[in-house]
Amino acid sequence: MLAPSPAGFRGLLPLLQPHRRRLWAGGACMLVFVACWPLLAWLAGKLIPAIGAGDFPTVLRVIGLALGVFLLQKLAQFGQDTLLAAPALQVSQALRSQLFARLQRLEFGALEKLSAGDLTYRLTEDADRVGEVIYKTIQDSTPSLLQLVAVFGFMVFLDWKLSMATLLLAPLVAVLVSSFGARVMGAAERSQKQVSELAGLLGEAISGLPLVRAYAAEPWLQKRFEQEIDLHRRARYRTLKLLALQHPVVGFIEAAGILSVLLIGAARIQAGGLDSQGFSSYVAALLMLIDPISHLTTNYNEFQQGQASLRRLKEIESGAMEIPDHPDARPLGAVQGELRLNGVWFGYDPEQPVLRDLELTAKPGQLVALVGPSGAGKSTLFSLLLRFNTAQRGQVLLDGQDLAGLRARDLRRAVALVPQQSSVFSGTVEEAIRFGRPATLEQVRQAAQLANADAFIEALPGGYSARIEERGSNFSGGQLQRLAIARAVLGNPAVMLLDEATSALDAESEEAVQRGLSQAMAGRTVLVIAHRLVTVQGADQILVLEAGRIIERGSHDQLMARAGRYRELCDRQLIRVAV
Ligand code: ADP
């Protein structure tokens, strides 16, 4: 949609396609609106000399006519504005929706490069600005341009020589306007970049506030913030200064131009090329040029700023996309849940492998625990199993089928993730568990029962319709975890990837979550990233990962007997050999 094009905005034209009929109707109103201007100028030519001559009946007739024309024109303007506003707004809505869809498919790596604050700014402020430009272009710049052409055409008709003289002044204004436009655009882009960095810093500051406070780093953060807003102010000031200079300069040139035209006009009357009625019309028409020129100038500046915004939106477009499905991807039938990794190598940078030569077989229904220090590659392994990333060497198989040959949607229906941070979206409890999938309330309830969440949900005012605030702030950590477990089991996935929560819960909640988990895990293949080893003693296999390699594997007892890395980790967590 946003294919690179010289104008940038031209790429948005196909978005207008579905609104052709409204555009035509609005365009017709616009023509009526524009055509009234020369008519009014012509009437002014009749009126002014009649006023001068005290010809009252003519004055009355012409004023009556002018009123009629004005009325028609304003009606047409209303039609134009309302008919054209809707498509303009719909285009900006479509643009935003496409960008959001794009955002959802962006590769995680590309997503991480742009901070949440920055992205939010782009999708709100920048998208707004682009929307505004689309609206102004359709609804303001186009009629202004047409008015310019129509009125000037009328002036040529009245006296082409005088019009040529007028025309000579125009390039002067145009050159001035465009040279300013370019400078304003540069300044605007710098200032927008600053605002977006500010938003990024703010996002970071708000989420990191407890940390900042814990380290008494407020003065440092305040200073950083002040530096940032200072840069922002300077960039903004540069833009405003340019704008402040632009209006008087352009205004003066316009005034000088009009005065010159009056001078030449007087000479033309003297030479007999124009009568006083024609000249009155001419001056009225000339005055009618000021408004559209000023609109076009302002809009041109906004257009330039909008182009900076569009460019920033395009950066989202050009971000690397999630791995697409193979064109011959097979649908996934009923899944048993056998997971196999054959000599899997993976690195975010292929030169620096994060996972090295992984071998793993998890039979359906088995519980496999991954342990090891942070940075060992446990989450990365999960990302391969969900196909957020693909192995550079080796194979990842589900029921003997290479994940690369499956449809991502099918795969992710069969493999459910319970993340460490039990984030749920705001909305009702029912919606949070359903998470966009087709499921009846009964199925939602069953999932909640499995996750040991049904009882507390029923006790909420509103039960399954109770609202979850943003970031789940009105629920306890243990409740959120159980909601996340219910969400995972809703689709009855054959495989569950569980990133054990590290944050401590009180003993009661811990027990409730554990009960939910063990009910939810039953009958599924489960891979768990275990942080507290006490929870994995019953696992069928324990894999110890270090620097991307599996350095030990076996059951708890086998690994304890071996007195290796696992035993060391257990000793550190005060877990004794089971006797
Ligand atoms: P664990 O889950 O065991 O703590 P990870 O799988 O998160 O380990 O990380 C393994 C390695 O991969 C680490 O060195 C980490 O810095 C790196 N890594 C993780 N995610 C990314 C990413 N999106 N881009 C680049 N490197 C990453």
Coordinates of C-alpha atoms and ligand atoms in Angstrom, one line a residue:
M1 CA 0.0 0.0 0.0
L2 CA 2.7 2.4 0.9
A3 CA 4.9 1.5 -2.0
P4 CA 7.7 4.0 -2.3
S5 CA 6.6 6.8 -4.6
P6 CA 8.0 10.2 -5.1
A7 CA 5.0 11.9 -3.5
G8 CA 4.5 9.3 -0.8
F9 CA 0.9 10.2 -0.5
R10 CA 0.3 9.1 -4.1
G11 CA 0.6 5.5 -2.7
L12 CA -2.5 6.1 -0.7
L13 CA -4.7 6.8 -3.7
P14 CA -5.9 3.1 -4.0
L15 CA -7.4 3.5 -0.6
L16 CA -9.8 6.0 -2.0
Q17 CA -11.0 3.6 -4.6
P18 CA -14.0 2.2 -2.6
H19 CA -15.3 5.7 -2.1
R20 CA -15.6 6.8 -5.7
R21 CA -19.3 7.6 -5.7
R22 CA -19.0 10.0 -2.7
L23 CA -16.0 11.5 -4.3
W24 CA -17.8 12.2 -7.5
A25 CA -20.8 13.7 -5.7
G26 CA -18.5 15.8 -3.5
G27 CA -16.5 16.8 -6.6
A28 CA -19.7 18.0 -8.3
C29 CA -20.5 20.2 -5.3
M30 CA -17.0 21.5 -5.4
L31 CA -17.4 22.5 -9.1
V32 CA -20.5 24.5 -8.2
F33 CA -18.7 26.1 -5.3
V34 CA -15.7 27.1 -7.4
A35 CA -17.8 28.3 -10.4
C36 CA -19.6 30.8 -8.1
W37 CA -16.4 32.8 -7.5
P38 CA -15.9 34.2 -11.0
L39 CA -19.7 34.8 -11.1
L40 CA -19.4 36.8 -7.9
A41 CA -16.4 38.7 -9.3
W42 CA -18.5 39.6 -12.4
L43 CA -21.3 40.8 -10.1
A44 CA -18.8 42.9 -8.2
G45 CA -17.9 44.6 -11.4
K46 CA -21.5 45.5 -12.0
L47 CA -22.1 46.5 -8.4
I48 CA -19.2 48.9 -7.6
P49 CA -19.7 51.3 -10.5
A50 CA -23.5 51.3 -9.8
I51 CA -22.8 52.2 -6.2
G52 CA -20.5 55.0 -7.5
A53 CA -23.1 56.2 -9.9
G54 CA -25.9 56.1 -7.2
D55 CA -27.9 53.7 -9.5
F56 CA -30.1 52.3 -6.7
P57 CA -32.3 49.9 -8.7
T58 CA -29.2 48.2 -10.3
V59 CA -27.5 48.0 -6.9
L60 CA -30.6 46.3 -5.5
R61 CA -30.8 43.8 -8.4
V62 CA -27.2 42.9 -8.3
I63 CA -27.1 42.5 -4.5
G64 CA -30.2 40.3 -4.7
L65 CA -28.4 38.2 -7.3
A66 CA -25.2 38.1 -5.3
L67 CA -27.1 36.9 -2.3
G68 CA -28.6 34.1 -4.3
V69 CA -25.2 33.1 -5.7
F70 CA -23.7 33.2 -2.2
L71 CA -26.5 31.0 -0.9
L72 CA -25.9 28.5 -3.7
Q73 CA -22.2 28.5 -3.1
K74 CA -22.5 27.9 0.6
L75 CA -24.9 25.1 0.1
A76 CA -22.4 23.5 -2.4
Q77 CA -19.6 24.0 0.1
F78 CA -21.6 22.2 2.8
G79 CA -22.2 19.3 0.3
Q80 CA -18.6 19.3 -0.6
D81 CA -17.3 19.3 2.9
T82 CA -19.6 16.6 4.2
L83 CA -19.4 14.4 1.2
L84 CA -15.6 14.5 1.1
A85 CA -14.9 14.3 4.9
A86 CA -16.2 10.7 5.1
P87 CA -13.8 9.2 2.5
A88 CA -10.9 11.2 3.8
L89 CA -11.5 9.9 7.3
Q90 CA -12.0 6.4 6.0
V91 CA -8.7 6.5 4.2
S92 CA -6.9 7.5 7.4
Q93 CA -8.7 4.8 9.3
A94 CA -7.8 2.2 6.6
L95 CA -4.2 3.4 6.8
R96 CA -4.1 3.0 10.5
S97 CA -5.8 -0.4 10.4
Q98 CA -3.3 -1.6 7.8
L99 CA -0.4 -0.4 9.8
F100 CA -1.7 -2.1 12.9
A101 CA -2.1 -5.4 11.0
R102 CA 1.4 -4.9 9.8
L103 CA 2.6 -4.2 13.3
Q104 CA 1.0 -7.5 14.5
R105 CA 3.0 -9.4 11.8
L106 CA 6.3 -7.7 12.4
E107 CA 9.2 -9.9 13.4
F108 CA 9.9 -9.6 17.1
G109 CA 13.5 -8.5 16.4
A110 CA 12.1 -5.6 14.3
L111 CA 9.6 -4.8 17.0
E112 CA 12.2 -4.6 19.7
K113 CA 14.2 -2.1 17.7
L114 CA 11.3 0.4 18.0
S115 CA 10.3 1.2 21.6
A116 CA 6.7 0.9 22.6
G117 CA 6.4 4.6 23.2
D118 CA 7.9 5.4 19.8
L119 CA 5.5 3.0 18.1
T120 CA 2.6 4.4 19.9
Y121 CA 3.5 7.9 18.8
R122 CA 3.8 6.8 15.2
L123 CA 0.5 5.0 15.2
T124 CA -1.3 7.9 16.9
E125 CA 0.3 11.3 16.2
D126 CA 1.9 10.5 12.9
A127 CA -1.1 8.6 11.7
D128 CA -3.3 11.6 12.8
R129 CA -1.1 14.0 10.9
V130 CA -1.2 11.9 7.8
G131 CA -5.0 11.6 8.1
E132 CA -5.2 15.4 8.5
V133 CA -3.2 15.9 5.3
I134 CA -5.4 13.5 3.4
Y135 CA -8.4 15.4 4.7
K136 CA -7.0 18.8 3.9
T137 CA -5.8 17.8 0.4
I138 CA -9.2 16.5 -0.6
Q139 CA -11.4 19.0 1.1
D140 CA -9.4 22.2 1.1
S141 CA -6.4 22.1 -1.2
T142 CA -8.3 20.8 -4.2
P143 CA -11.1 23.4 -4.1
S144 CA -8.5 26.1 -3.4
L145 CA -6.5 25.1 -6.4
L146 CA -9.6 25.0 -8.6
Q147 CA -10.7 28.4 -7.3
L148 CA -7.3 29.7 -8.3
V149 CA -7.6 28.3 -11.8
A150 CA -11.3 29.5 -12.3
V151 CA -10.7 33.0 -10.9
F152 CA -7.5 33.5 -12.8
G153 CA -9.2 32.2 -16.0
F154 CA -11.8 34.9 -15.5
M155 CA -9.1 37.5 -15.1
V156 CA -7.4 36.4 -18.3
F157 CA -10.8 36.7 -20.0
L158 CA -11.2 40.2 -18.6
D159 CA -7.7 41.4 -19.7
W160 CA -5.0 39.0 -20.6
K161 CA -2.2 41.6 -20.6
L162 CA -2.9 42.6 -17.1
S163 CA -3.1 39.0 -16.1
M164 CA 0.2 38.2 -17.6
A165 CA 1.7 40.9 -15.5
T166 CA 0.0 39.4 -12.5
L167 CA 1.3 36.0 -13.4
L168 CA 4.9 37.2 -13.4
L169 CA 4.6 37.9 -9.8
A170 CA 3.3 34.4 -9.0
P171 CA 6.6 32.5 -9.5
L172 CA 8.2 34.8 -7.0
V173 CA 5.7 33.8 -4.4
A174 CA 5.9 30.2 -5.4
V175 CA 9.7 30.0 -5.2
L176 CA 9.6 31.7 -1.8
V177 CA 6.9 29.4 -0.5
S178 CA 8.6 26.2 -1.6
S179 CA 12.0 27.1 -0.3
F180 CA 10.5 27.8 3.0
G181 CA 8.4 24.6 2.8
A182 CA 11.6 22.6 2.5
R183 CA 13.2 24.2 5.5
V184 CA 10.1 23.8 7.6
M185 CA 9.9 20.2 6.7
G186 CA 13.4 19.5 7.8
A187 CA 12.8 21.3 11.1
A188 CA 9.5 19.5 11.6
E189 CA 11.1 16.1 11.0
R190 CA 13.7 16.9 13.6
S191 CA 11.1 18.0 16.1
Q192 CA 8.9 15.0 15.5
K193 CA 11.9 12.7 16.1
Q194 CA 12.5 14.5 19.3
V195 CA 8.9 14.0 20.4
S196 CA 9.0 10.4 19.6
E197 CA 12.3 10.0 21.6
L198 CA 10.6 11.8 24.4
A199 CA 7.7 9.3 24.3
G200 CA 10.2 6.5 24.3
L201 CA 12.0 7.8 27.3
L202 CA 8.6 8.5 29.1
G203 CA 7.5 4.9 28.4
E204 CA 10.8 3.6 29.8
A205 CA 10.6 6.0 32.8
I206 CA 7.0 5.1 33.7
S207 CA 7.6 1.3 33.6
G208 CA 11.0 1.7 35.3
L209 CA 9.9 4.1 38.0
P210 CA 10.1 1.6 40.9
L211 CA 13.6 0.8 39.8
V212 CA 14.5 4.4 39.6
R213 CA 13.2 5.1 43.0
A214 CA 14.9 2.0 44.5
Y215 CA 18.3 3.3 43.2
A216 CA 17.5 6.9 44.2
A217 CA 18.2 7.7 40.5
E218 CA 15.5 10.4 40.2
P219 CA 17.9 13.3 39.8
W220 CA 19.7 11.4 37.0
L221 CA 16.4 10.6 35.2
Q222 CA 15.1 14.1 35.8
K223 CA 18.3 15.4 34.2
R224 CA 18.0 13.1 31.2
F225 CA 14.3 14.0 30.8
E226 CA 15.2 17.7 30.9
Q227 CA 17.9 17.3 28.3
E228 CA 15.4 15.5 26.1
I229 CA 12.7 18.2 26.5
D230 CA 15.3 20.9 26.0
L231 CA 16.2 19.3 22.6
H232 CA 12.6 19.0 21.8
R233 CA 11.9 22.7 22.7
R234 CA 14.8 23.8 20.5
A235 CA 13.7 21.7 17.5
R236 CA 10.2 23.0 17.9
Y237 CA 11.4 26.6 18.2
R238 CA 13.3 26.3 15.0
T239 CA 10.1 25.2 13.3
L240 CA 8.0 27.9 14.8
K241 CA 10.6 30.6 13.9
L242 CA 10.6 29.5 10.3
L243 CA 6.8 29.6 10.3
A244 CA 6.8 33.0 12.0
L245 CA 9.1 34.3 9.3
Q246 CA 7.1 32.7 6.5
H247 CA 3.8 34.4 7.1
P248 CA 5.1 38.0 7.1
V249 CA 7.4 37.5 4.1
V250 CA 4.8 35.8 2.0
G251 CA 2.2 38.3 3.1
F252 CA 4.4 41.3 2.1
I253 CA 5.1 39.8 -1.3
E254 CA 1.4 39.4 -1.8
A255 CA 0.6 42.9 -0.8
A256 CA 3.3 44.3 -3.0
G257 CA 2.0 42.2 -5.8
I258 CA -1.6 43.5 -5.4
L259 CA -0.4 47.1 -5.3
S260 CA 1.6 46.5 -8.5
V261 CA -1.4 45.1 -10.2
L262 CA -3.5 48.2 -9.2
L263 CA -0.8 50.4 -10.6
I264 CA -0.7 48.5 -13.9
G265 CA -4.5 48.3 -14.0
A266 CA -4.7 52.1 -13.7
A267 CA -2.3 52.4 -16.6
R268 CA -4.4 49.9 -18.6
I269 CA -7.6 52.0 -18.0
Q270 CA -5.7 55.1 -19.1
A271 CA -4.6 53.3 -22.3
G272 CA -8.3 52.3 -22.9
G273 CA -7.7 48.5 -22.6
L274 CA -10.1 48.1 -19.8
D275 CA -13.3 49.9 -18.6
S276 CA -14.0 50.7 -14.9
Q277 CA -16.6 47.9 -14.6
G278 CA -14.1 45.3 -16.0
F279 CA -11.4 46.7 -13.6
S280 CA -13.8 46.4 -10.6
S281 CA -14.4 42.8 -11.5
Y282 CA -10.7 42.3 -12.0
V283 CA -9.8 43.7 -8.5
A284 CA -12.6 41.6 -6.9
A285 CA -11.2 38.5 -8.6
L286 CA -7.7 39.4 -7.5
L287 CA -8.9 39.6 -3.9
M288 CA -10.5 36.2 -4.4
L289 CA -7.0 34.8 -5.1
I290 CA -5.6 35.6 -1.7
D291 CA -7.7 33.1 0.2
P292 CA -6.9 30.1 -1.8
I293 CA -3.2 31.0 -2.0
S294 CA -3.0 31.3 1.7
H295 CA -4.8 28.0 2.2
L296 CA -2.5 26.3 -0.3
T297 CA 0.5 27.8 1.5
T298 CA -0.6 26.5 4.9
N299 CA -1.6 23.2 3.5
Y300 CA 1.6 22.9 1.6
N301 CA 3.5 23.2 4.9
E302 CA 1.3 20.7 6.6
F303 CA 1.7 18.5 3.6
Q304 CA 5.5 18.6 4.1
Q305 CA 5.1 17.8 7.7
G306 CA 2.7 15.0 6.8
Q307 CA 5.3 13.6 4.5
A308 CA 7.8 13.4 7.4
S309 CA 5.1 11.5 9.3
L310 CA 4.4 9.2 6.4
R311 CA 8.0 8.4 6.1
R312 CA 8.1 7.4 9.7
L313 CA 5.0 5.2 9.2
K314 CA 6.7 3.6 6.3
E315 CA 9.6 2.6 8.5
I316 CA 7.1 0.3 10.3
E317 CA 6.1 -1.0 6.9
S318 CA 9.7 -1.8 5.9
G319 CA 10.4 -3.7 9.1
A320 CA 11.2 -7.3 8.7
M321 CA 8.1 -9.5 8.7
E322 CA 7.3 -12.6 10.6
I323 CA 8.3 -15.8 8.7
P324 CA 5.5 -16.4 6.2
D325 CA 3.9 -19.8 5.8
H326 CA 5.3 -22.1 3.1
P327 CA 3.1 -21.9 0.0
D328 CA 2.6 -25.6 0.2
A329 CA 2.0 -25.6 4.0
R330 CA -0.1 -28.5 5.1
P331 CA -3.0 -28.2 7.5
L332 CA -2.3 -29.9 10.8
G333 CA -4.7 -32.6 11.7
A334 CA -5.3 -34.1 15.1
V335 CA -2.1 -33.7 17.1
Q336 CA -0.6 -36.3 19.4
G337 CA 2.0 -33.9 20.8
E338 CA 5.3 -35.6 20.0
L339 CA 8.1 -33.0 19.9
R340 CA 11.4 -33.7 18.4
L341 CA 14.5 -31.6 17.9
N342 CA 17.1 -33.0 15.5
G343 CA 20.5 -31.3 15.6
V344 CA 19.0 -27.8 15.9
W345 CA 21.2 -24.8 15.6
F346 CA 19.9 -21.3 15.9
G347 CA 21.3 -17.8 16.3
Y348 CA 19.6 -14.4 16.1
D349 CA 22.8 -13.5 14.3
P350 CA 23.6 -16.7 12.3
E351 CA 27.2 -16.1 13.1
Q352 CA 26.6 -16.4 16.8
P353 CA 24.6 -19.5 17.6
V354 CA 22.4 -19.2 20.7
L355 CA 21.3 -22.8 20.4
R356 CA 23.8 -25.5 19.5
D357 CA 23.1 -28.9 18.2
L358 CA 20.0 -29.6 20.3
E359 CA 18.6 -33.1 20.4
L360 CA 15.3 -33.7 22.2
T361 CA 12.4 -36.1 22.1
A362 CA 9.3 -35.4 24.1
K363 CA 6.7 -38.2 23.8
P364 CA 3.1 -37.3 23.9
G365 CA 2.1 -36.5 27.5
Q366 CA 5.6 -36.2 28.8
L367 CA 6.8 -33.4 31.0
V368 CA 10.2 -32.0 30.0
A369 CA 11.9 -29.4 32.2
L370 CA 14.4 -27.0 31.0
V371 CA 16.8 -25.6 33.6
G372 CA 19.9 -23.5 33.3
P373 CA 21.2 -20.1 33.9
S374 CA 19.6 -17.1 32.3
G375 CA 20.8 -16.5 28.8
A376 CA 21.2 -20.2 28.2
G377 CA 18.7 -20.2 25.4
K378 CA 15.6 -21.6 27.1
S379 CA 13.2 -18.9 25.8
T380 CA 14.8 -19.0 22.4
L381 CA 14.0 -22.7 22.3
F382 CA 10.3 -21.8 23.0
S383 CA 10.5 -19.2 20.2
L384 CA 11.5 -22.0 17.8
L385 CA 8.7 -24.2 18.9
L386 CA 6.2 -21.4 18.3
R387 CA 8.0 -20.7 15.0
F388 CA 8.7 -17.1 16.0
N389 CA 12.1 -18.0 14.7
T390 CA 13.3 -20.9 12.5
A391 CA 16.3 -23.2 13.0
Q392 CA 19.2 -22.5 10.8
R393 CA 20.3 -26.1 10.9
G394 CA 18.5 -29.2 11.9
Q395 CA 14.8 -29.8 12.3
V396 CA 12.0 -29.1 14.8
L397 CA 9.3 -31.6 14.4
L398 CA 5.7 -31.9 15.8
D399 CA 4.3 -35.4 15.4
G400 CA 7.1 -36.0 12.8
Q401 CA 6.2 -33.0 10.7
D402 CA 8.7 -30.2 10.2
L403 CA 7.3 -27.0 11.7
A404 CA 8.6 -25.1 8.7
G405 CA 6.0 -27.0 6.5
L406 CA 3.1 -26.2 8.8
R407 CA 0.7 -23.2 8.9
A408 CA 1.7 -21.0 11.8
R409 CA -1.9 -20.6 12.8
D410 CA -2.4 -24.4 13.1
L411 CA 0.8 -24.8 14.9
R412 CA 0.0 -22.1 17.4
R413 CA -3.4 -23.7 18.0
A414 CA -1.7 -26.9 18.9
V415 CA 1.1 -25.4 21.0
A416 CA 0.0 -23.1 23.8
L417 CA 2.2 -20.7 25.7
V418 CA 1.9 -19.7 29.3
P419 CA 4.3 -16.9 29.6
Q420 CA 6.3 -16.0 32.7
Q421 CA 4.5 -12.6 33.0
S422 CA 0.9 -13.6 33.0
S423 CA -0.3 -10.7 30.9
V424 CA -3.9 -10.6 30.1
F425 CA -5.7 -8.1 27.9
S426 CA -8.2 -5.8 29.4
G427 CA -11.9 -6.6 28.9
T428 CA -14.1 -9.2 30.5
V429 CA -12.7 -12.4 32.1
E430 CA -14.6 -14.4 29.5
E431 CA -12.9 -12.4 26.6
A432 CA -9.5 -12.7 28.2
I433 CA -9.8 -16.5 28.3
R434 CA -11.3 -16.8 24.9
F435 CA -8.7 -14.4 23.4
G436 CA -10.4 -14.2 20.0
R437 CA -11.1 -17.9 19.5
P438 CA -14.5 -19.3 18.8
A439 CA -15.6 -20.9 22.1
T440 CA -18.8 -21.1 24.0
L441 CA -19.1 -19.8 27.5
E442 CA -19.3 -23.4 28.6
Q443 CA -16.0 -24.2 27.0
V444 CA -14.5 -21.1 28.6
R445 CA -15.8 -22.3 32.0
Q446 CA -14.3 -25.8 31.5
A447 CA -11.0 -24.2 30.7
A448 CA -11.2 -22.1 33.8
Q449 CA -12.1 -25.2 35.9
L450 CA -9.1 -27.0 34.6
A451 CA -7.0 -24.0 35.5
N452 CA -8.5 -23.9 39.0
A453 CA -9.9 -20.5 38.2
D454 CA -13.6 -21.2 38.0
A455 CA -14.2 -20.8 41.7
F456 CA -12.6 -17.4 42.1
I457 CA -14.2 -16.1 38.8
E458 CA -17.7 -17.2 40.0
A459 CA -17.1 -15.3 43.2
L460 CA -16.3 -12.0 41.3
P461 CA -19.2 -9.5 41.0
G462 CA -20.3 -10.3 37.4
G463 CA -18.6 -13.6 37.3
Y464 CA -17.3 -14.3 33.8
S465 CA -18.4 -10.8 32.7
A466 CA -16.3 -9.1 35.4
R467 CA -13.9 -6.6 33.9
I468 CA -10.2 -6.9 33.9
E469 CA -8.5 -3.5 34.1
E470 CA -5.5 -2.6 32.0
R471 CA -2.5 -4.8 32.8
G472 CA -4.8 -6.9 35.1
S473 CA -4.3 -4.4 37.9
N474 CA -7.5 -5.4 39.7
F475 CA -6.4 -9.1 39.9
S476 CA -3.8 -10.8 42.1
G477 CA -0.7 -12.4 40.6
G478 CA -2.0 -15.9 41.3
Q479 CA -5.4 -15.1 39.7
L480 CA -3.8 -13.7 36.6
Q481 CA -1.6 -16.8 36.3
R482 CA -4.6 -19.0 36.5
L483 CA -6.4 -16.9 33.9
A484 CA -3.3 -17.3 31.7
I485 CA -3.4 -21.1 32.2
A486 CA -7.2 -21.2 31.4
R487 CA -6.4 -19.2 28.2
A488 CA -3.8 -21.7 27.2
V489 CA -5.9 -24.8 27.7
L490 CA -9.0 -23.4 26.1
G491 CA -8.1 -24.7 22.6
N492 CA -7.2 -28.0 24.1
P493 CA -3.6 -27.8 22.8
A494 CA -1.5 -31.0 22.6
V495 CA 1.6 -29.2 23.7
M496 CA 2.0 -26.6 26.4
L497 CA 5.0 -24.3 26.8
L498 CA 5.2 -23.1 30.3
D499 CA 7.6 -20.4 31.4
E500 CA 7.4 -20.7 35.2
A501 CA 6.7 -17.5 37.0
T502 CA 9.7 -16.3 39.1
S503 CA 7.8 -13.8 41.1
A504 CA 7.0 -15.3 44.5
L505 CA 3.3 -15.9 45.4
D506 CA 2.1 -16.4 48.8
A507 CA 1.8 -20.1 49.8
E508 CA -2.0 -20.2 49.3
S509 CA -1.9 -18.7 45.8
E510 CA 1.1 -20.8 44.9
E511 CA -0.8 -23.9 45.8
A512 CA -3.9 -22.8 43.8
V513 CA -1.7 -22.1 40.8
Q514 CA 0.1 -25.4 41.1
R515 CA -3.2 -27.3 41.3
G516 CA -4.4 -25.5 38.2
L517 CA -1.2 -26.2 36.4
S518 CA -1.1 -29.9 37.2
Q519 CA -4.8 -30.3 36.1
A520 CA -4.0 -28.3 32.9
M521 CA -0.9 -30.2 32.1
A522 CA -2.5 -33.7 32.4
G523 CA -2.5 -35.5 29.0
R524 CA -0.4 -32.9 27.3
T525 CA 3.2 -32.7 26.3
V526 CA 4.6 -30.0 28.5
L527 CA 7.9 -28.1 28.2
V528 CA 8.5 -26.1 31.3
I529 CA 11.2 -23.5 31.8
A530 CA 11.8 -24.2 35.5
H531 CA 13.3 -21.5 37.7
R532 CA 12.5 -23.2 41.0
L533 CA 13.8 -26.7 40.7
V534 CA 11.5 -28.0 43.4
T535 CA 8.7 -27.9 40.9
V536 CA 10.3 -30.2 38.3
Q537 CA 11.3 -33.2 40.4
G538 CA 8.5 -35.2 38.8
A539 CA 9.5 -34.4 35.2
D540 CA 10.1 -37.2 32.8
Q541 CA 13.2 -35.5 31.6
I542 CA 15.2 -32.7 32.8
L543 CA 17.5 -30.9 30.4
V544 CA 20.2 -28.7 31.7
L545 CA 21.0 -26.0 29.2
E546 CA 24.2 -23.9 29.3
A547 CA 25.3 -21.5 26.6
G548 CA 22.9 -23.1 24.1
R549 CA 24.0 -26.7 24.7
I550 CA 22.3 -29.5 26.6
I551 CA 25.0 -30.4 29.0
E552 CA 23.0 -32.9 31.1
R553 CA 19.8 -34.8 30.7
G554 CA 17.9 -37.4 32.7
S555 CA 15.4 -37.7 35.6
H556 CA 15.9 -35.9 38.9
D557 CA 17.3 -38.9 40.6
Q558 CA 19.7 -39.7 37.7
L559 CA 21.0 -36.2 37.6
M560 CA 21.4 -36.0 41.4
A561 CA 23.3 -39.2 41.3
R562 CA 25.6 -37.9 38.7
A563 CA 26.7 -35.0 40.9
G564 CA 27.1 -32.6 38.0
R565 CA 25.7 -29.2 37.1
Y566 CA 22.1 -30.0 38.0
R567 CA 23.1 -31.2 41.4
E568 CA 25.0 -28.1 41.9
L569 CA 22.0 -26.0 41.0
C570 CA 19.8 -28.0 43.3
D571 CA 22.3 -27.7 46.2
R572 CA 22.2 -24.0 45.6
Q573 CA 18.4 -24.1 46.0
L574 CA 18.7 -26.4 49.0
I575 CA 17.0 -29.3 47.4
R576 CA 18.2 -32.7 48.8
V577 CA 18.3 -36.0 47.0
A578 CA 14.9 -37.6 47.4
V579 CA 15.1 -40.4 49.9
Ligands
ADP1 P1 17.1 -17.8 28.6 O1 15.6 -18.0 28.3 O2 17.7 -19.2 28.9 O3 17.4 -16.9 29.7 P2 17.3 -16.6 26.0 O4 16.8 -17.7 25.1 O5 16.4 -15.5 26.4 O6 17.9 -17.3 27.3 O7 18.6 -16.0 25.4 C1 19.7 -16.7 24.9 C2 20.6 -15.8 24.2 O8 20.0 -15.2 23.1 C3 21.1 -14.7 25.1 O9 22.5 -14.5 24.9 C4 20.3 -13.5 24.7 O10 21.0 -12.3 24.9 C5 20.1 -13.8 23.2 N1 18.8 -13.2 22.7 C6 17.6 -13.5 23.3 N2 16.6 -12.8 22.5 C7 17.3 -12.2 21.5 C8 16.8 -11.3 20.4 N3 15.5 -11.1 20.2 N4 17.8 -10.8 19.6 C9 19.1 -11.1 19.8 N5 19.5 -11.9 20.8 C10 18.7 -12.4 21.7

